mmCIF file with all atom_site columns, C-alpha atoms in Angstrom:
data_model
loop_
_atom_site.group_PDB
_atom_site.id
_atom_site.type_symbol
_atom_site.label_atom_id
_atom_site.label_alt_id
_atom_site.label_comp_id
_atom_site.label_asym_id
_atom_site.label_entity_id
_atom_site.label_seq_id
_atom_site.pdbx_PDB_ins_code
_atom_site.Cartn_x
_atom_site.Cartn_y
_atom_site.Cartn_z
_atom_site.occupancy
_atom_site.B_iso_or_equiv
_atom_site.pdbx_formal_charge
_atom_site.auth_seq_id
_atom_site.auth_comp_id
_atom_site.auth_asym_id
_atom_site.auth_atom_id
_atom_site.pdbx_PDB_model_num
ATOM 1   C CA . MET A 1 1   ? 113.787 55.620 165.734 1.00 89.00 ? 21  MET A CA 1
ATOM 2   C CA . THR A 1 2   ? 115.183 53.027 167.622 1.00 95.00 ? 22  THR A CA 1
ATOM 3   C CA . ASP A 1 3   ? 114.932 52.928 172.062 1.00 95.00 ? 23  ASP A CA 1
ATOM 4   C CA . ASN A 1 4   ? 118.706 52.925 171.838 1.00 96.00 ? 24  ASN A CA 1
ATOM 5   C CA . GLU A 1 5   ? 118.791 56.444 168.681 1.00 96.00 ? 25  GLU A CA 1
ATOM 6   C CA . ARG A 1 6   ? 116.311 58.087 171.585 1.00 97.00 ? 26  ARG A CA 1
ATOM 7   C CA . LEU A 1 7   ? 118.568 56.770 174.462 1.00 97.00 ? 27  LEU A CA 1
ATOM 8   C CA . GLY A 1 8   ? 121.267 58.208 172.681 1.00 97.00 ? 28  GLY A CA 1
ATOM 9   C CA . ILE A 1 9   ? 119.578 61.718 172.065 1.00 98.00 ? 29  ILE A CA 1
ATOM 10  C CA . GLU A 1 10  ? 118.391 61.658 175.788 1.00 98.00 ? 30  GLU A CA 1
ATOM 11  C CA . TRP A 1 11  ? 121.869 61.371 176.815 1.00 98.00 ? 31  TRP A CA 1
ATOM 12  C CA . ALA A 1 12  ? 123.715 63.620 174.673 1.00 98.00 ? 32  ALA A CA 1
ATOM 13  C CA . CYS A 1 13  ? 121.034 66.874 176.190 1.00 98.00 ? 33  CYS A CA 1
ATOM 14  C CA . ALA A 1 14  ? 121.296 65.721 179.266 1.00 98.00 ? 34  ALA A CA 1
ATOM 15  C CA . ARG A 1 15  ? 124.789 65.971 179.220 1.00 98.00 ? 35  ARG A CA 1
ATOM 16  C CA . LEU A 1 16  ? 124.646 69.231 177.134 1.00 98.00 ? 36  LEU A CA 1
ATOM 17  C CA . ILE A 1 17  ? 123.268 70.279 180.038 1.00 98.00 ? 37  ILE A CA 1
ATOM 18  C CA . ASN A 1 18  ? 125.684 70.164 182.807 1.00 98.00 ? 38  ASN A CA 1
ATOM 19  C CA . LEU A 1 19  ? 128.264 70.318 180.544 1.00 98.00 ? 39  LEU A CA 1
ATOM 20  C CA . TYR A 1 20  ? 126.611 74.028 180.750 1.00 98.00 ? 40  TYR A CA 1
ATOM 21  C CA . ALA A 1 21  ? 126.238 74.512 184.462 1.00 98.00 ? 41  ALA A CA 1
ATOM 22  C CA . THR A 1 22  ? 130.103 73.006 184.615 1.00 98.00 ? 42  THR A CA 1
ATOM 23  C CA . LEU A 1 23  ? 131.529 75.554 181.991 1.00 98.00 ? 43  LEU A CA 1
ATOM 24  C CA . ASN A 1 24  ? 129.611 78.264 183.820 1.00 97.00 ? 44  ASN A CA 1
ATOM 25  C CA . ASP A 1 25  ? 131.349 77.511 187.493 1.00 97.00 ? 45  ASP A CA 1
ATOM 26  C CA . GLN A 1 26  ? 134.204 78.098 185.784 1.00 97.00 ? 46  GLN A CA 1
ATOM 27  C CA . ALA A 1 27  ? 134.294 80.934 183.343 1.00 96.00 ? 47  ALA A CA 1
ATOM 28  C CA . ARG A 1 28  ? 134.983 79.323 180.138 1.00 98.00 ? 48  ARG A CA 1
ATOM 29  C CA . TRP A 1 29  ? 133.098 81.654 178.586 1.00 98.00 ? 49  TRP A CA 1
ATOM 30  C CA . ASP A 1 30  ? 133.688 80.616 174.731 1.00 98.00 ? 50  ASP A CA 1
ATOM 31  C CA . GLU A 1 31  ? 133.201 77.027 175.637 1.00 98.00 ? 51  GLU A CA 1
ATOM 32  C CA . VAL A 1 32  ? 129.670 77.908 176.780 1.00 98.00 ? 52  VAL A CA 1
ATOM 33  C CA . VAL A 1 33  ? 128.330 80.539 174.073 1.00 98.00 ? 53  VAL A CA 1
ATOM 34  C CA . ALA A 1 34  ? 129.657 77.449 172.144 1.00 98.00 ? 54  ALA A CA 1
ATOM 35  C CA . LEU A 1 35  ? 127.525 74.822 173.182 1.00 98.00 ? 55  LEU A CA 1
ATOM 36  C CA . TYR A 1 36  ? 124.418 77.340 171.535 1.00 98.00 ? 56  TYR A CA 1
ATOM 37  C CA . ALA A 1 37  ? 123.325 77.515 168.101 1.00 98.00 ? 57  ALA A CA 1
ATOM 38  C CA . PRO A 1 38  ? 124.680 80.828 165.648 1.00 98.00 ? 58  PRO A CA 1
ATOM 39  C CA . ASP A 1 39  ? 120.897 81.938 166.412 1.00 97.00 ? 59  ASP A CA 1
ATOM 40  C CA . GLY A 1 40  ? 121.138 80.654 169.918 1.00 98.00 ? 60  GLY A CA 1
ATOM 41  C CA . LEU A 1 41  ? 118.546 82.213 172.525 1.00 98.00 ? 61  LEU A CA 1
ATOM 42  C CA . MET A 1 42  ? 119.418 82.739 176.074 1.00 98.00 ? 62  MET A CA 1
ATOM 43  C CA . THR A 1 43  ? 116.935 84.071 179.094 1.00 97.00 ? 63  THR A CA 1
ATOM 44  C CA . ARG A 1 44  ? 118.625 83.857 182.476 1.00 94.00 ? 64  ARG A CA 1
ATOM 45  C CA . PRO A 1 45  ? 116.594 83.264 184.949 1.00 91.00 ? 65  PRO A CA 1
ATOM 46  C CA . THR A 1 46  ? 116.781 86.467 186.818 1.00 88.00 ? 66  THR A CA 1
ATOM 47  C CA . ALA A 1 47  ? 115.738 87.917 183.642 1.00 92.00 ? 67  ALA A CA 1
ATOM 48  C CA . PRO A 1 48  ? 112.935 85.563 181.736 1.00 93.00 ? 68  PRO A CA 1
ATOM 49  C CA . ASP A 1 49  ? 111.924 88.170 179.749 1.00 95.00 ? 69  ASP A CA 1
ATOM 50  C CA . ALA A 1 50  ? 115.411 89.591 178.009 1.00 96.00 ? 70  ALA A CA 1
ATOM 51  C CA . ALA A 1 51  ? 116.152 87.137 175.668 1.00 97.00 ? 71  ALA A CA 1
ATOM 52  C CA . ILE A 1 52  ? 119.766 87.389 174.451 1.00 98.00 ? 72  ILE A CA 1
ATOM 53  C CA . VAL A 1 53  ? 119.973 85.744 170.551 1.00 98.00 ? 73  VAL A CA 1
ATOM 54  C CA . GLY A 1 54  ? 123.477 84.784 168.825 1.00 98.00 ? 74  GLY A CA 1
ATOM 55  C CA . HIS A 1 55  ? 126.319 83.920 169.370 1.00 98.00 ? 75  HIS A CA 1
ATOM 56  C CA . ALA A 1 56  ? 128.587 87.536 170.202 1.00 98.00 ? 76  ALA A CA 1
ATOM 57  C CA . ASP A 1 57  ? 125.468 88.763 172.224 1.00 98.00 ? 77  ASP A CA 1
ATOM 58  C CA . LEU A 1 58  ? 125.704 85.866 174.274 1.00 98.00 ? 78  LEU A CA 1
ATOM 59  C CA . LEU A 1 59  ? 129.281 85.926 174.671 1.00 98.00 ? 79  LEU A CA 1
ATOM 60  C CA . ALA A 1 60  ? 129.049 90.393 175.443 1.00 98.00 ? 80  ALA A CA 1
ATOM 61  C CA . ALA A 1 61  ? 126.759 88.884 177.541 1.00 97.00 ? 81  ALA A CA 1
ATOM 62  C CA . PHE A 1 62  ? 128.726 86.281 180.325 1.00 96.00 ? 82  PHE A CA 1
ATOM 63  C CA . THR A 1 63  ? 131.426 88.921 179.892 1.00 96.00 ? 83  THR A CA 1
ATOM 64  C CA . SER A 1 64  ? 130.373 92.290 180.967 1.00 96.00 ? 84  SER A CA 1
ATOM 65  C CA . ARG A 1 65  ? 128.996 90.124 184.777 1.00 91.00 ? 85  ARG A CA 1
ATOM 66  C CA . PRO A 1 66  ? 132.115 91.190 186.952 1.00 91.00 ? 86  PRO A CA 1
ATOM 67  C CA . PRO A 1 67  ? 133.712 87.764 188.257 1.00 91.00 ? 87  PRO A CA 1
ATOM 68  C CA . ARG A 1 68  ? 132.553 85.453 190.564 1.00 90.00 ? 88  ARG A CA 1
ATOM 69  C CA . THR A 1 69  ? 132.722 82.262 191.928 1.00 93.00 ? 89  THR A CA 1
ATOM 70  C CA . THR A 1 70  ? 129.283 80.632 191.242 1.00 93.00 ? 90  THR A CA 1
ATOM 71  C CA . GLN A 1 71  ? 128.092 76.986 191.466 1.00 96.00 ? 91  GLN A CA 1
ATOM 72  C CA . HIS A 1 72  ? 124.888 75.662 189.684 1.00 96.00 ? 92  HIS A CA 1
ATOM 73  C CA . VAL A 1 73  ? 123.337 72.627 190.728 1.00 97.00 ? 93  VAL A CA 1
ATOM 74  C CA . CYS A 1 74  ? 121.261 70.959 188.460 1.00 97.00 ? 94  CYS A CA 1
ATOM 75  C CA . ALA A 1 75  ? 118.379 68.252 189.227 1.00 97.00 ? 95  ALA A CA 1
ATOM 76  C CA . ASN A 1 76  ? 115.343 66.719 187.954 1.00 98.00 ? 96  ASN A CA 1
ATOM 77  C CA . ILE A 1 77  ? 116.345 67.229 184.291 1.00 98.00 ? 97  ILE A CA 1
ATOM 78  C CA . VAL A 1 78  ? 113.900 65.730 181.789 1.00 98.00 ? 98  VAL A CA 1
ATOM 79  C CA . VAL A 1 79  ? 114.551 65.347 178.487 1.00 98.00 ? 99  VAL A CA 1
ATOM 80  C CA . SER A 1 80  ? 111.467 64.532 175.633 1.00 98.00 ? 100 SER A CA 1
ATOM 81  C CA . VAL A 1 81  ? 112.636 63.842 172.066 1.00 98.00 ? 101 VAL A CA 1
ATOM 82  C CA . GLU A 1 82  ? 111.164 65.084 169.096 1.00 98.00 ? 102 GLU A CA 1
ATOM 83  C CA . SER A 1 83  ? 112.975 64.391 166.083 1.00 97.00 ? 103 SER A CA 1
ATOM 84  C CA . VAL A 1 84  ? 115.630 63.090 164.731 1.00 96.00 ? 104 VAL A CA 1
ATOM 85  C CA . ASP A 1 85  ? 117.783 66.401 165.079 1.00 98.00 ? 105 ASP A CA 1
ATOM 86  C CA . THR A 1 86  ? 115.425 68.237 167.548 1.00 98.00 ? 106 THR A CA 1
ATOM 87  C CA . ALA A 1 87  ? 114.739 67.526 171.163 1.00 98.00 ? 107 ALA A CA 1
ATOM 88  C CA . SER A 1 88  ? 113.869 69.668 174.216 1.00 98.00 ? 108 SER A CA 1
ATOM 89  C CA . ALA A 1 89  ? 113.930 68.960 178.577 1.00 98.00 ? 109 ALA A CA 1
ATOM 90  C CA . THR A 1 90  ? 112.446 71.189 181.526 1.00 98.00 ? 110 THR A CA 1
ATOM 91  C CA . SER A 1 91  ? 115.906 71.009 184.739 1.00 98.00 ? 111 SER A CA 1
ATOM 92  C CA . ALA A 1 92  ? 115.058 72.739 187.961 1.00 97.00 ? 112 ALA A CA 1
ATOM 93  C CA . ILE A 1 93  ? 118.696 74.809 189.010 1.00 95.00 ? 113 ILE A CA 1
ATOM 94  C CA . LEU A 1 94  ? 119.909 75.727 192.139 1.00 95.00 ? 114 LEU A CA 1
ATOM 95  C CA . LEU A 1 95  ? 122.676 78.979 191.620 1.00 94.00 ? 115 LEU A CA 1
ATOM 96  C CA . PHE A 1 96  ? 124.176 78.927 195.229 1.00 94.00 ? 116 PHE A CA 1
ATOM 97  C CA . THR A 1 97  ? 126.748 82.371 194.609 1.00 91.00 ? 117 THR A CA 1
ATOM 98  C CA . ALA A 1 98  ? 127.853 83.365 198.444 1.00 88.00 ? 118 ALA A CA 1
ATOM 99  C CA . PRO A 1 99  ? 128.535 81.413 201.439 1.00 86.00 ? 119 PRO A CA 1
ATOM 100 C CA . ASP A 1 100 ? 125.486 83.789 203.570 1.00 88.00 ? 120 ASP A CA 1
ATOM 101 C CA . GLN A 1 101 ? 123.400 83.915 200.875 1.00 88.00 ? 121 GLN A CA 1
ATOM 102 C CA . PRO A 1 102 ? 120.570 81.508 200.288 1.00 90.00 ? 122 PRO A CA 1
ATOM 103 C CA . PRO A 1 103 ? 120.353 80.039 196.825 1.00 91.00 ? 123 PRO A CA 1
ATOM 104 C CA . LEU A 1 104 ? 117.987 81.329 193.882 1.00 93.00 ? 124 LEU A CA 1
ATOM 105 C CA . VAL A 1 105 ? 115.888 78.174 192.540 1.00 95.00 ? 125 VAL A CA 1
ATOM 106 C CA . GLY A 1 106 ? 114.784 78.460 189.079 1.00 95.00 ? 126 GLY A CA 1
ATOM 107 C CA . THR A 1 107 ? 114.574 76.294 186.558 1.00 97.00 ? 127 THR A CA 1
ATOM 108 C CA . TYR A 1 108 ? 114.818 76.276 182.169 1.00 98.00 ? 128 TYR A CA 1
ATOM 109 C CA . ARG A 1 109 ? 113.530 74.898 180.164 1.00 98.00 ? 129 ARG A CA 1
ATOM 110 C CA . ASP A 1 110 ? 115.830 74.445 176.705 1.00 98.00 ? 130 ASP A CA 1
ATOM 111 C CA . ARG A 1 111 ? 115.195 73.560 173.880 1.00 98.00 ? 131 ARG A CA 1
ATOM 112 C CA . PHE A 1 112 ? 118.072 71.388 170.974 1.00 98.00 ? 132 PHE A CA 1
ATOM 113 C CA . VAL A 1 113 ? 118.973 71.391 167.726 1.00 98.00 ? 133 VAL A CA 1
ATOM 114 C CA . ARG A 1 114 ? 121.482 68.852 165.701 1.00 98.00 ? 134 ARG A CA 1
ATOM 115 C CA . ILE A 1 115 ? 123.419 70.685 163.125 1.00 98.00 ? 135 ILE A CA 1
ATOM 116 C CA . ASP A 1 116 ? 126.371 68.580 161.383 1.00 97.00 ? 136 ASP A CA 1
ATOM 117 C CA . GLY A 1 117 ? 125.574 65.682 163.708 1.00 96.00 ? 137 GLY A CA 1
ATOM 118 C CA . ARG A 1 118 ? 126.358 68.001 167.353 1.00 97.00 ? 138 ARG A CA 1
ATOM 119 C CA . TRP A 1 119 ? 123.461 68.877 169.699 1.00 98.00 ? 139 TRP A CA 1
ATOM 120 C CA . LEU A 1 120 ? 122.995 72.665 170.821 1.00 98.00 ? 140 LEU A CA 1
ATOM 121 C CA . PHE A 1 121 ? 121.915 74.405 172.658 1.00 98.00 ? 141 PHE A CA 1
ATOM 122 C CA . SER A 1 122 ? 118.619 76.531 170.095 1.00 98.00 ? 142 SER A CA 1
ATOM 123 C CA . GLU A 1 123 ? 116.676 77.782 172.678 1.00 98.00 ? 143 GLU A CA 1
ATOM 124 C CA . ARG A 1 124 ? 117.291 77.766 176.852 1.00 98.00 ? 144 ARG A CA 1
ATOM 125 C CA . ARG A 1 125 ? 114.718 80.111 179.046 1.00 98.00 ? 145 ARG A CA 1
ATOM 126 C CA . GLY A 1 126 ? 115.446 80.659 182.097 1.00 96.00 ? 146 GLY A CA 1
ATOM 127 C CA . ALA A 1 127 ? 112.719 81.660 185.542 1.00 95.00 ? 147 ALA A CA 1
ATOM 128 C CA . LEU A 1 128 ? 113.297 81.444 189.366 1.00 95.00 ? 148 LEU A CA 1
ATOM 129 C CA . THR A 1 129 ? 111.019 78.892 191.550 1.00 94.00 ? 149 THR A CA 1
ATOM 130 C CA . PHE A 1 130 ? 110.520 81.445 194.197 1.00 85.00 ? 150 PHE A CA 1
ATOM 131 C CA . SER A 1 131 ? 110.811 85.113 194.416 1.00 68.00 ? 151 SER A CA 1
ATOM 132 C CA . THR A 1 132 ? 113.864 86.789 195.733 1.00 61.00 ? 152 THR A CA 1
ATOM 133 C CA . ALA A 1 133 ? 112.182 89.940 196.603 1.00 55.00 ? 153 ALA A CA 1
ATOM 134 C CA . ALA A 1 134 ? 111.209 90.633 200.664 1.00 47.00 ? 154 ALA A CA 1
#
């Protein structure tokens, strides 16, 4: 693999993380789900032990939530290229949900797979960095 190929994979995976946050904030659920491999797995930072697997269950999980305004901010994205078709990443996330509430601070550990030339999440595992319990 050349340096340019590695950089291209890193860029594509970092873009996927940022696109996910943007589409999520716009409640474009079909497009969010399409960022996952068909058997993709997600855990929310607020429920790190509750895996949601597959397009149908992912869509149901997103659409079952009441509508709300959110703003996700992604930072410290570090992508590790494993092969021409697999990669992983870690990132930090801030989730703003209301002007009078502190943001949730968390992390994601992602795994990516290239299917038919397109990078997708195979796993997106979230966790909170700071507990919201009083």
